[in-house]
Amino acid sequence: MEKRYTIGVMIGNANSPHTMNLMQGIFHAAKSMDVNVLFFLGIHSSYYYKSYFGEDTEDDYDYQFNVVYDYQAFADADALIIAYGSLCIFLDEKERKTFLDKYKDKPCVLVEERDHSGKATSIIADNYHGMYAVAEHLVRNHGYRRFTYLAGPHGNTDANERRQAVFDVMNAYKVSFDESRVAYGDFSSCVQQQVNQLLDENADKRAIENLLLRKRQIHDKILSHIIKREKEKFSTFQQESWFVPLISRDMLCHMDDEREFYRRSLVKLQALGAEASYFYIFEHPTAHFRNEEWHCPKRMYLTAYQSGEDIIAYEEDKRPEVVTTFAGEGKITRRKNHAQNYVATIFCLFSGEIQYGILVADIYSAYLSLFYLISRQIGNMLRMYQMSEEQKTMQRKLEILVREIQEKNEVLNFISESDALTGCMNRRGFIEKTLQMNRDHEGEELLILFADLDHLKEINDSFGHIEGDFSIRHCAEVLKKVVGADGIVGRIGGDEFCVVTLGNLKDGQQIIERIREESDAFNCTSDKEYYVELSAGCTSVICRNGLVIADALREADRALYEVKKLRRNFVKKIR
């Protein structure tokens, strides 16, 4: 099968009639010559913004659209057509060489510009002689002597040659003419300000009357046909543009399912004029700020594509990759019918300063404005998706942080409320837990028990502080055992413990008896040379609002004082 060539076309100022006509011509030529064409479509909208909204550089995102020319590296085109006449609006003389040098290793054809490198082919109209003949006819045949001239943009070779021809005619026929009678446009219709300024500064009533008369003499049928055609085009665009927000809605409704999110972006494109469309994203969103150097991503991934009614979307780990070092022989498109050529346009997908990828759409040039709107919608949805993912990531980090804080708070609470030696509540923790128990059991009887380790000082003095600590820990274990999980045990002093639990004085005496039994059992079997014993006293109160816990503790302490009078008066065991 004979190779079908793929031609990349770099073209700018896409919102001008001149560019639209050029694209239509290339479209028809591609179909008749059976070649593939990829339009790398730049936008020059600053004149439009200024004409409607005035000077506001925040509205000017031309620099974002125009990175599209670097994406030709992904296509691996066999040759390039560079419609330089539409690019030079935003390329000054210094940038011109830098721009063209990027493509010096690929066969190139420059349109509307001369090649000064000797490496490319140039196609340019004979602007000078054509404009010279027109201007000379007006002067010589009609006798006109007062002229104003609306020129194309500075830096455009076609515009420069036509302007020079006008000046040369005026000079040859001694017609008064200088730069004050020239204004500059951008090949768009947004030149009302320049035209008004020319007419205001060079008023000639007779010339204006003649101009208006000639306008009225335009054939009514031709005018009617043009108006009807443009109305039909606008009406169709207006009707179809109503559906563009549905793409955003569909994507927004599936932001929790990445694969479906990308698939939904293409669902309605066939109905809006796309024979096929391809949605690529970069490995990472890439920031591109005004007046800063742009670094083109090296790889991109096909998230989904539409071919006729079929729509295929890929899971993240299965997306086909395209890299600048090997672009797959220009196949950034995937057609079911390879016997048919394609003419596709590449749109940048960005929002603000962030570039996300490209949309490749196999569409007729009449749908460019509509798909421009679609690409802007998709770009903004990608920004929303990125923000949503960043929010989820931040939420996950916050949840982890909250858990860490909670765990650390639990540790801190344990440290602040617990006694390090025994694991019981310390004085602060015990008081807080007792207050909580009083609030939770209003109207119920609360038992408060005070206990004291007998002869701790003697144990420390005779056997050492390690043995003293052992005795304290053992007493804590005894109290926790006899009180159970429903009670609270606190160490509120060096050898002092306090217990609270629901119960009455009778329950308290039973607890004290069990403490004595546990102590006796330990002392009988222990090889310690001293006795480990607790003295305990108790009281009870009714849980109520206004209960003063300190008063209840003092009452229990008094009961303990009486019991301590009966304790063993020695600590060493008699062998």
Coordinates of C-alpha atoms in Angstrom, one line a residue:
M1 CA 0.0 0.0 0.0
E2 CA 1.4 3.4 -1.0
K3 CA 2.3 5.6 1.9
R4 CA -0.1 8.4 2.6
Y5 CA 1.8 11.5 3.7
T6 CA 0.9 13.5 6.8
I7 CA 1.3 17.3 6.4
G8 CA 1.4 19.6 9.5
V9 CA 0.0 23.0 8.9
M10 CA 1.0 25.8 11.3
I11 CA -1.5 28.6 11.0
G12 CA -2.5 31.5 13.3
N13 CA -5.1 34.3 13.6
A14 CA -7.7 31.6 13.3
N15 CA -10.5 34.1 13.9
S16 CA -9.8 36.0 10.7
P17 CA -11.6 35.4 7.3
H18 CA -8.2 35.2 5.6
T19 CA -7.1 32.2 7.8
M20 CA -10.5 30.5 7.4
N21 CA -10.3 30.8 3.6
L22 CA -6.7 29.4 3.6
M23 CA -7.8 26.5 5.8
Q24 CA -10.7 25.7 3.5
G25 CA -8.4 25.6 0.5
I26 CA -6.0 23.2 2.3
F27 CA -8.9 21.1 3.4
H28 CA -10.2 20.6 -0.1
A29 CA -6.7 20.1 -1.5
A30 CA -6.0 17.4 1.1
K31 CA -9.2 15.5 0.2
S32 CA -8.4 15.7 -3.5
M33 CA -4.7 14.7 -3.1
D34 CA -5.4 12.0 -0.5
V35 CA -3.0 13.3 2.2
N36 CA -3.5 13.6 5.9
V37 CA -3.4 17.1 7.3
L38 CA -3.0 18.3 10.9
F39 CA -3.7 21.9 11.6
F40 CA -1.8 23.4 14.5
L41 CA -4.1 26.2 15.2
G42 CA -3.0 29.4 16.9
I43 CA -5.2 32.2 18.1
H44 CA -4.6 35.9 18.0
S45 CA -7.5 37.5 19.9
S46 CA -5.9 40.5 21.5
Y47 CA -7.3 42.9 18.9
Y48 CA -10.8 41.5 19.5
Y49 CA -10.5 41.9 23.2
K50 CA -9.3 45.4 22.9
S51 CA -12.1 46.4 20.4
Y52 CA -14.7 45.1 22.9
F53 CA -13.2 45.5 26.4
G54 CA -10.3 47.9 26.0
E55 CA -6.7 47.4 27.2
D56 CA -6.6 44.5 29.7
T57 CA -3.7 42.2 29.4
E58 CA -5.4 39.8 31.8
D59 CA -7.8 38.9 29.0
D60 CA -5.0 38.1 26.6
Y61 CA -4.2 34.4 26.5
D62 CA -2.8 34.3 23.0
Y63 CA 0.5 33.1 24.4
Q64 CA -1.3 29.9 25.7
F65 CA -2.9 29.1 22.4
N66 CA 0.3 29.6 20.4
V67 CA 2.3 26.9 22.2
V68 CA 0.3 24.6 19.9
Y69 CA 3.1 24.8 17.3
D70 CA 5.5 22.9 19.6
Y71 CA 3.1 20.0 19.5
Q72 CA 4.0 19.2 16.0
A73 CA 6.8 17.1 17.6
F74 CA 4.2 14.6 18.7
A75 CA 2.8 14.2 15.2
D76 CA 5.9 13.3 13.3
A77 CA 4.6 14.9 10.1
D78 CA 6.3 14.2 6.8
A79 CA 6.4 18.0 6.0
L80 CA 5.2 21.3 7.3
I81 CA 3.3 24.2 5.8
I82 CA 3.9 27.3 7.8
A83 CA 1.4 30.0 7.0
Y84 CA 3.8 32.6 8.3
G85 CA 1.6 35.5 7.1
S86 CA -0.9 34.6 9.8
L87 CA 1.8 34.0 12.4
C88 CA 3.8 37.2 12.1
I89 CA 1.1 39.1 13.9
F90 CA 2.6 37.8 17.1
L91 CA 6.2 37.1 15.9
D92 CA 8.6 40.0 15.7
E93 CA 11.7 39.9 13.6
K94 CA 13.9 38.5 16.4
E95 CA 11.4 35.7 17.2
R96 CA 11.0 34.9 13.5
K97 CA 14.4 33.2 13.2
T98 CA 14.0 31.4 16.5
F99 CA 10.6 30.1 15.5
L100 CA 11.6 28.9 12.0
D101 CA 14.8 27.3 13.3
K102 CA 12.8 24.8 15.3
Y103 CA 11.7 23.2 12.1
K104 CA 14.8 23.4 10.0
D105 CA 15.3 19.6 9.9
K106 CA 11.9 19.0 8.4
P107 CA 10.7 19.8 4.8
C108 CA 8.9 23.1 5.0
V109 CA 6.9 25.4 2.8
L110 CA 6.5 29.0 3.9
V111 CA 3.3 30.7 2.8
E112 CA 3.1 34.5 2.5
E113 CA 6.8 34.9 3.4
R114 CA 10.1 34.6 1.7
D115 CA 12.6 32.0 2.9
H116 CA 15.9 33.7 3.8
S117 CA 17.6 30.5 4.9
G118 CA 17.7 28.7 1.6
K119 CA 16.3 25.5 3.2
A120 CA 12.6 25.9 2.6
T121 CA 10.2 26.6 -0.3
S122 CA 8.3 29.9 -0.3
I123 CA 4.9 30.7 -1.8
I124 CA 4.0 34.4 -1.8
A125 CA 1.7 36.5 -3.9
D126 CA 2.9 39.4 -6.1
N127 CA 1.5 41.9 -3.6
Y128 CA 3.6 44.8 -4.8
H129 CA 2.6 44.9 -8.5
G130 CA -1.1 44.1 -7.8
M131 CA -1.5 46.9 -5.3
Y132 CA 0.6 49.3 -7.5
A133 CA -1.9 48.7 -10.4
V134 CA -4.9 49.3 -8.2
A135 CA -3.6 52.5 -6.7
E136 CA -2.3 53.8 -10.0
H137 CA -5.7 53.1 -11.6
L138 CA -7.5 55.2 -8.9
V139 CA -5.0 58.1 -9.4
R140 CA -4.6 58.0 -13.2
N141 CA -8.0 56.9 -14.4
H142 CA -10.3 58.5 -11.8
G143 CA -8.2 61.5 -10.8
Y144 CA -8.4 60.8 -7.0
R145 CA -5.9 62.8 -5.0
R146 CA -6.9 62.4 -1.4
F147 CA -6.2 58.9 0.0
T148 CA -6.2 57.2 3.3
Y149 CA -4.9 53.6 3.7
L150 CA -5.8 50.8 6.1
A151 CA -2.7 48.5 6.1
G152 CA -2.1 45.1 7.4
P153 CA 0.0 44.5 10.5
H154 CA 3.6 45.5 10.9
G155 CA 6.0 42.6 10.2
N156 CA 3.7 41.0 7.6
T157 CA 5.5 40.7 4.3
D158 CA 2.3 40.9 2.2
A159 CA 1.1 44.0 4.1
N160 CA 4.6 45.6 3.9
E161 CA 4.8 45.1 0.1
R162 CA 1.2 46.4 -0.5
R163 CA 1.9 49.5 1.7
Q164 CA 5.1 50.2 -0.2
A165 CA 3.3 50.0 -3.5
V166 CA 0.8 52.6 -2.4
F167 CA 3.6 55.0 -1.2
D168 CA 5.4 54.5 -4.5
V169 CA 2.3 55.3 -6.6
M170 CA 1.7 58.5 -4.6
N171 CA 5.3 59.5 -5.0
A172 CA 5.3 58.8 -8.7
Y173 CA 2.2 60.9 -9.3
K174 CA 3.1 63.6 -6.8
V175 CA 0.1 62.9 -4.6
S176 CA 0.4 64.2 -1.0
F177 CA 0.6 61.2 1.2
D178 CA 2.4 60.2 4.4
E179 CA 2.2 58.0 7.5
S180 CA -0.5 60.2 9.0
R181 CA -2.9 58.9 6.4
V182 CA -2.1 55.2 7.2
A183 CA -3.6 53.0 10.0
Y184 CA -2.8 49.4 10.8
G185 CA -5.1 46.5 11.3
D186 CA -4.6 42.8 11.9
F187 CA -6.5 41.3 8.9
S188 CA -9.6 41.0 11.1
S189 CA -12.9 43.0 11.1
C190 CA -11.9 44.7 14.4
V191 CA -10.7 47.9 12.7
Q192 CA -13.6 50.3 13.4
Q193 CA -11.5 52.4 15.6
Q194 CA -8.7 52.7 13.0
V195 CA -11.2 53.5 10.2
N196 CA -13.0 56.2 12.3
Q197 CA -9.6 57.8 13.2
L198 CA -8.6 58.0 9.5
L199 CA -11.9 59.6 8.6
D200 CA -11.9 62.0 11.5
E201 CA -8.3 63.2 10.8
N202 CA -8.7 63.3 7.0
A203 CA -12.3 64.6 6.6
D204 CA -13.4 65.1 3.0
K205 CA -17.2 65.5 2.6
R206 CA -17.1 64.9 -1.1
A207 CA -15.0 61.7 -0.7
I208 CA -17.3 60.4 2.0
E209 CA -20.4 61.1 -0.1
N210 CA -18.9 59.3 -3.1
L211 CA -18.0 56.3 -0.9
L212 CA -21.6 56.1 0.4
L213 CA -23.0 56.3 -3.1
R214 CA -20.8 53.5 -4.3
K215 CA -21.9 51.4 -1.4
R216 CA -25.5 51.9 -2.3
Q217 CA -24.7 50.8 -5.9
I218 CA -23.7 47.3 -4.8
H219 CA -26.0 44.8 -6.4
D220 CA -28.9 44.1 -4.2
K221 CA -28.9 40.4 -5.0
I222 CA -25.3 39.9 -4.1
L223 CA -25.8 41.7 -0.9
S224 CA -28.9 39.7 -0.1
H225 CA -27.1 36.5 -0.8
I226 CA -24.2 37.4 1.5
I227 CA -26.5 38.4 4.3
K228 CA -28.6 35.3 3.9
R229 CA -25.5 33.0 3.9
E230 CA -24.0 34.7 7.0
K231 CA -27.3 34.6 8.8
E232 CA -27.6 30.9 8.1
K233 CA -24.0 30.2 9.3
F234 CA -24.6 32.3 12.5
S235 CA -27.9 30.6 13.1
T236 CA -26.4 27.1 12.9
F237 CA -23.5 28.2 15.2
Q238 CA -25.9 29.7 17.6
Q239 CA -28.0 26.6 17.8
E240 CA -25.1 24.3 18.2
S241 CA -23.3 26.4 20.8
W242 CA -26.2 25.9 23.1
F243 CA -25.1 22.3 23.5
V244 CA -21.5 23.1 24.4
P245 CA -22.3 23.6 28.2
L246 CA -23.7 20.0 28.2
I247 CA -20.2 18.7 27.8
S248 CA -19.2 20.5 31.0
R249 CA -22.2 19.2 32.7
D250 CA -21.5 15.6 31.7
M251 CA -17.9 15.8 32.8
L252 CA -18.8 17.5 36.1
C253 CA -21.3 14.7 36.9
H254 CA -18.5 12.1 36.6
M255 CA -15.6 13.7 38.4
D256 CA -15.4 10.7 40.8
D257 CA -14.7 8.3 37.9
E258 CA -11.7 9.5 35.9
R259 CA -12.2 7.1 32.9
E260 CA -15.8 8.2 32.5
F261 CA -14.9 11.8 33.1
Y262 CA -12.7 11.7 30.0
R263 CA -15.1 9.6 28.0
R264 CA -18.0 12.1 28.6
S265 CA -16.0 14.9 27.1
L266 CA -16.3 13.2 23.6
V267 CA -19.9 11.8 23.8
K268 CA -21.6 14.7 22.0
L269 CA -18.8 15.6 19.5
Q270 CA -20.1 13.5 16.7
A271 CA -23.4 15.2 16.8
L272 CA -21.6 18.6 16.8
G273 CA -19.6 17.8 13.6
A274 CA -16.6 15.6 14.5
E275 CA -15.9 12.6 12.4
A276 CA -13.3 11.6 15.0
S277 CA -11.8 13.2 18.1
Y278 CA -8.9 12.4 20.4
F279 CA -8.3 13.6 23.9
Y280 CA -4.7 13.6 25.1
I281 CA -3.3 14.7 28.4
F282 CA 0.3 15.4 29.5
E283 CA 2.0 13.3 32.1
H284 CA 1.6 16.2 34.5
P285 CA -0.3 19.6 34.1
T286 CA 2.3 22.1 32.9
A287 CA 2.4 25.7 34.1
H288 CA 3.0 28.3 31.4
F289 CA 3.2 31.9 32.6
R290 CA 3.2 35.0 30.5
N291 CA 6.7 36.2 29.4
E292 CA 8.3 33.1 30.8
E293 CA 10.1 30.4 28.7
W294 CA 7.9 27.5 27.7
H295 CA 9.1 24.0 28.0
C296 CA 7.0 21.6 25.9
P297 CA 6.1 18.3 27.6
K298 CA 7.9 15.2 26.3
R299 CA 5.1 12.8 26.4
M300 CA 1.3 12.7 26.4
Y301 CA -1.3 10.0 26.9
L302 CA -4.5 9.2 25.0
T303 CA -7.3 9.2 27.6
A304 CA -10.2 8.6 25.1
Y305 CA -11.1 8.8 21.4
Q306 CA -14.3 9.0 19.4
S307 CA -14.6 7.5 15.9
G308 CA -18.0 8.0 14.5
E309 CA -20.5 6.7 17.1
D310 CA -17.8 4.6 18.9
I311 CA -16.1 6.1 22.0
I312 CA -13.2 4.3 23.7
A313 CA -11.8 5.4 27.0
Y314 CA -8.8 4.0 28.8
E315 CA -7.9 3.2 32.4
E316 CA -4.9 5.2 33.6
D317 CA -2.4 2.3 33.4
K318 CA -3.5 1.4 29.8
R319 CA -3.4 4.7 28.0
P320 CA -1.4 4.7 24.8
E321 CA 1.6 6.9 25.1
V322 CA 3.0 9.4 22.5
V323 CA 6.4 10.9 23.0
T324 CA 8.2 13.6 21.1
T325 CA 11.2 11.3 20.4
F326 CA 8.9 8.8 18.6
A327 CA 5.4 9.9 17.7
G328 CA 4.3 6.7 16.0
E329 CA 4.7 7.8 12.4
G330 CA 2.2 10.6 12.8
K331 CA -0.6 8.4 14.2
I332 CA -1.9 10.6 16.9
T333 CA -5.2 9.7 15.3
R334 CA -6.8 6.2 15.3
R335 CA -9.3 5.7 12.5
K336 CA -11.2 2.5 11.9
N337 CA -11.1 3.1 8.1
H338 CA -7.4 3.6 7.3
A339 CA -8.3 3.8 3.6
Q340 CA -9.6 7.3 4.2
N341 CA -7.5 10.3 4.8
Y342 CA -8.2 12.8 7.6
V343 CA -8.0 16.5 8.1
A344 CA -7.8 17.2 11.8
T345 CA -7.2 20.3 13.9
I346 CA -5.3 20.4 17.2
F347 CA -6.7 22.6 20.0
C348 CA -4.8 23.4 23.2
L349 CA -6.5 22.4 26.4
F350 CA -5.6 24.9 29.1
S351 CA -7.1 27.0 31.8
G352 CA -5.5 30.1 33.1
E353 CA -1.7 29.4 33.2
I354 CA -2.0 25.6 33.2
Q355 CA -1.6 23.5 30.0
Y356 CA -3.3 20.0 30.3
G357 CA -3.1 18.5 26.8
I358 CA -4.7 18.7 23.4
L359 CA -7.9 17.9 21.6
V360 CA -7.5 16.6 18.1
A361 CA -10.7 16.9 16.1
D362 CA -11.4 15.7 12.6
I363 CA -13.7 18.5 11.6
Y364 CA -14.6 20.7 8.7
S365 CA -13.3 24.2 8.9
A366 CA -16.8 25.6 9.4
Y367 CA -16.8 24.0 12.9
L368 CA -13.7 25.7 14.1
S369 CA -15.4 28.3 16.2
L370 CA -17.6 25.8 17.8
F371 CA -14.8 23.4 18.6
Y372 CA -12.8 26.4 19.9
L373 CA -15.5 26.9 22.5
I374 CA -15.6 23.1 23.2
S375 CA -11.8 23.1 23.8
R376 CA -12.2 26.0 26.3
Q377 CA -14.9 24.2 28.1
I378 CA -12.9 21.0 28.4
G379 CA -9.8 23.0 29.5
N380 CA -11.8 24.6 32.3
M381 CA -13.2 21.2 33.3
L382 CA -9.7 19.8 33.5
R383 CA -8.9 22.7 35.9
M384 CA -11.9 21.8 38.0
Y385 CA -10.9 18.1 38.0
Q386 CA -7.3 19.1 39.0
M387 CA -8.7 21.2 41.9
S388 CA -11.0 18.4 42.9
E389 CA -8.1 15.9 43.0
E390 CA -5.9 18.4 44.9
Q391 CA -8.8 18.9 47.4
K392 CA -9.1 15.2 47.8
T393 CA -5.4 14.9 48.4
M394 CA -5.5 17.7 50.9
Q395 CA -8.5 16.1 52.6
R396 CA -6.6 12.8 52.9
K397 CA -3.6 14.6 54.3
L398 CA -5.8 16.5 56.8
E399 CA -7.5 13.2 57.8
I400 CA -4.1 11.6 58.4
L401 CA -3.0 14.7 60.3
V402 CA -6.1 14.7 62.4
R403 CA -5.6 11.1 63.2
E404 CA -2.0 11.8 64.2
I405 CA -3.1 14.7 66.4
Q406 CA -5.8 12.6 68.0
E407 CA -3.3 9.8 68.7
K408 CA -0.8 12.3 70.1
N409 CA -3.6 14.0 72.1
E410 CA -4.5 10.6 73.5
V411 CA -0.9 10.1 74.5
L412 CA -0.8 13.6 76.0
N413 CA -4.1 13.0 77.8
F414 CA -2.8 9.7 79.2
I415 CA 0.4 11.4 80.3
S416 CA -1.4 14.3 81.9
E417 CA -4.1 12.1 83.5
S418 CA -2.1 9.0 84.4
D419 CA 0.4 8.1 87.0
A420 CA 3.6 6.9 85.2
L421 CA 4.5 4.4 88.0
T422 CA 1.2 2.6 88.4
G423 CA -0.9 3.3 85.3
C424 CA -3.7 4.6 87.5
M425 CA -5.2 8.0 87.2
N426 CA -3.1 10.8 88.7
R427 CA -4.7 13.5 90.9
R428 CA -5.9 15.6 88.0
G429 CA -7.2 12.6 86.0
F430 CA -8.9 11.1 89.0
I431 CA -10.8 14.4 89.9
E432 CA -11.9 14.9 86.2
K433 CA -13.2 11.3 85.9
T434 CA -15.0 11.6 89.3
L435 CA -16.7 14.8 88.2
Q436 CA -17.7 13.1 85.0
M437 CA -19.1 10.1 86.9
N438 CA -21.1 12.5 89.2
R439 CA -22.6 14.2 86.1
D440 CA -23.4 10.9 84.4
H441 CA -25.1 9.2 87.5
E442 CA -27.1 12.0 89.1
G443 CA -29.3 10.7 91.9
E444 CA -27.3 7.5 92.4
E445 CA -25.1 6.6 95.3
L446 CA -21.3 6.9 94.9
L447 CA -18.8 5.1 97.0
I448 CA -15.5 6.9 97.7
L449 CA -12.7 4.9 99.2
F450 CA -9.4 6.2 100.5
A451 CA -6.4 3.8 100.8
D452 CA -2.9 4.2 102.1
L453 CA 0.2 1.9 101.7
D454 CA 1.4 1.1 105.2
H455 CA 4.9 1.9 106.2
L456 CA 6.2 3.1 102.8
K457 CA 8.9 5.2 104.4
E458 CA 10.2 2.2 106.3
I459 CA 10.3 0.1 103.2
N460 CA 12.2 2.8 101.3
D461 CA 14.7 3.3 104.2
S462 CA 15.3 -0.4 104.9
F463 CA 15.0 -2.0 101.5
G464 CA 15.5 0.8 99.0
H465 CA 13.3 2.9 96.7
I466 CA 13.1 0.2 94.1
E467 CA 11.3 -2.0 96.6
G468 CA 9.2 1.0 97.6
D469 CA 8.1 1.5 94.0
F470 CA 7.3 -2.2 93.8
S471 CA 5.0 -1.9 96.8
I472 CA 3.2 1.0 95.3
R473 CA 2.7 -0.8 92.0
H474 CA 1.4 -3.9 93.8
C475 CA -1.1 -1.9 95.8
A476 CA -2.4 -0.3 92.6
E477 CA -2.9 -3.7 91.0
V478 CA -4.8 -4.9 94.1
L479 CA -7.1 -1.9 94.0
K480 CA -7.8 -2.2 90.3
K481 CA -8.5 -5.9 90.7
V482 CA -11.0 -5.6 93.5
V483 CA -12.8 -2.5 92.1
G484 CA -13.1 -3.8 88.5
A485 CA -13.6 -2.0 85.3
D486 CA -16.5 0.1 86.5
G487 CA -14.5 1.8 89.2
I488 CA -11.8 4.5 89.0
V489 CA -8.5 4.1 90.8
G490 CA -6.3 7.1 91.3
R491 CA -2.9 7.7 93.0
I492 CA -3.3 11.1 94.5
G493 CA -0.1 11.2 96.6
G494 CA 3.1 9.3 97.2
D495 CA 1.4 6.4 99.1
E496 CA -2.2 7.5 98.9
F497 CA -4.8 6.0 96.6
C498 CA -8.5 6.9 96.0
V499 CA -11.2 4.8 94.5
V500 CA -14.7 5.8 93.3
T501 CA -17.4 3.4 92.1
L502 CA -21.2 3.2 92.3
G503 CA -22.2 1.6 95.6
N504 CA -23.0 2.2 99.2
L505 CA -21.1 1.8 102.5
K506 CA -21.9 -1.9 102.7
D507 CA -20.3 -2.4 99.3
G508 CA -17.3 -0.4 100.5
Q509 CA -16.8 -2.7 103.5
Q510 CA -16.8 -5.7 101.1
I511 CA -14.2 -4.0 99.0
I512 CA -12.0 -3.3 102.0
E513 CA -12.3 -6.9 103.1
R514 CA -11.2 -8.1 99.6
I515 CA -8.2 -5.7 99.8
R516 CA -7.2 -7.3 103.1
E517 CA -7.6 -10.8 101.6
E518 CA -5.5 -10.0 98.6
S519 CA -2.8 -8.5 100.8
D520 CA -2.7 -11.5 103.1
A521 CA -2.5 -13.9 100.2
F522 CA 0.4 -12.0 98.7
N523 CA 2.3 -11.7 101.9
C524 CA 2.0 -15.4 102.6
T525 CA 3.5 -16.5 99.3
S526 CA 5.9 -13.6 98.6
D527 CA 9.6 -13.9 99.2
K528 CA 9.8 -10.2 100.1
E529 CA 11.3 -9.5 103.5
Y530 CA 8.5 -7.0 104.3
Y531 CA 4.8 -6.8 104.3
V532 CA 2.9 -5.0 101.6
E533 CA -0.5 -3.9 103.1
L534 CA -3.1 -1.3 102.5
S535 CA -5.3 0.5 105.1
A536 CA -8.6 1.8 103.6
G537 CA -11.6 3.9 104.7
C538 CA -14.7 4.8 102.8
T539 CA -17.7 7.1 102.6
S540 CA -20.6 7.5 100.2
V541 CA -22.5 10.5 98.6
I542 CA -25.4 11.0 96.3
C543 CA -24.4 12.2 92.8
R544 CA -25.9 15.6 92.3
N545 CA -25.4 19.0 90.8
G546 CA -23.3 21.0 93.2
L547 CA -21.6 18.1 94.8
V548 CA -18.1 19.2 96.1
I549 CA -15.8 16.3 95.5
A550 CA -13.1 17.7 97.7
D551 CA -15.5 17.5 100.7
A552 CA -16.3 13.9 100.0
L553 CA -12.6 13.0 99.7
R554 CA -11.9 14.6 103.1
E555 CA -14.7 12.6 104.6
A556 CA -13.2 9.4 103.2
D557 CA -9.7 10.5 104.4
R558 CA -11.1 10.8 107.9
A559 CA -12.5 7.3 107.8
L560 CA -9.0 6.1 106.7
Y561 CA -7.4 7.9 109.6
E562 CA -9.4 5.9 112.0
V563 CA -8.5 2.6 110.2
K564 CA -4.8 3.4 110.2
K565 CA -4.8 3.4 114.0
L566 CA -5.3 -0.4 113.7
R567 CA -2.6 -1.2 111.2
R568 CA 0.4 -3.4 111.8
N569 CA 3.1 -1.4 113.7
F570 CA 6.0 -3.0 112.0
V571 CA 6.9 -3.8 108.3
K572 CA 9.7 -6.4 108.5
K573 CA 8.6 -10.1 108.4
I574 CA 9.7 -12.2 111.4
R575 CA 11.4 -15.3 110.1

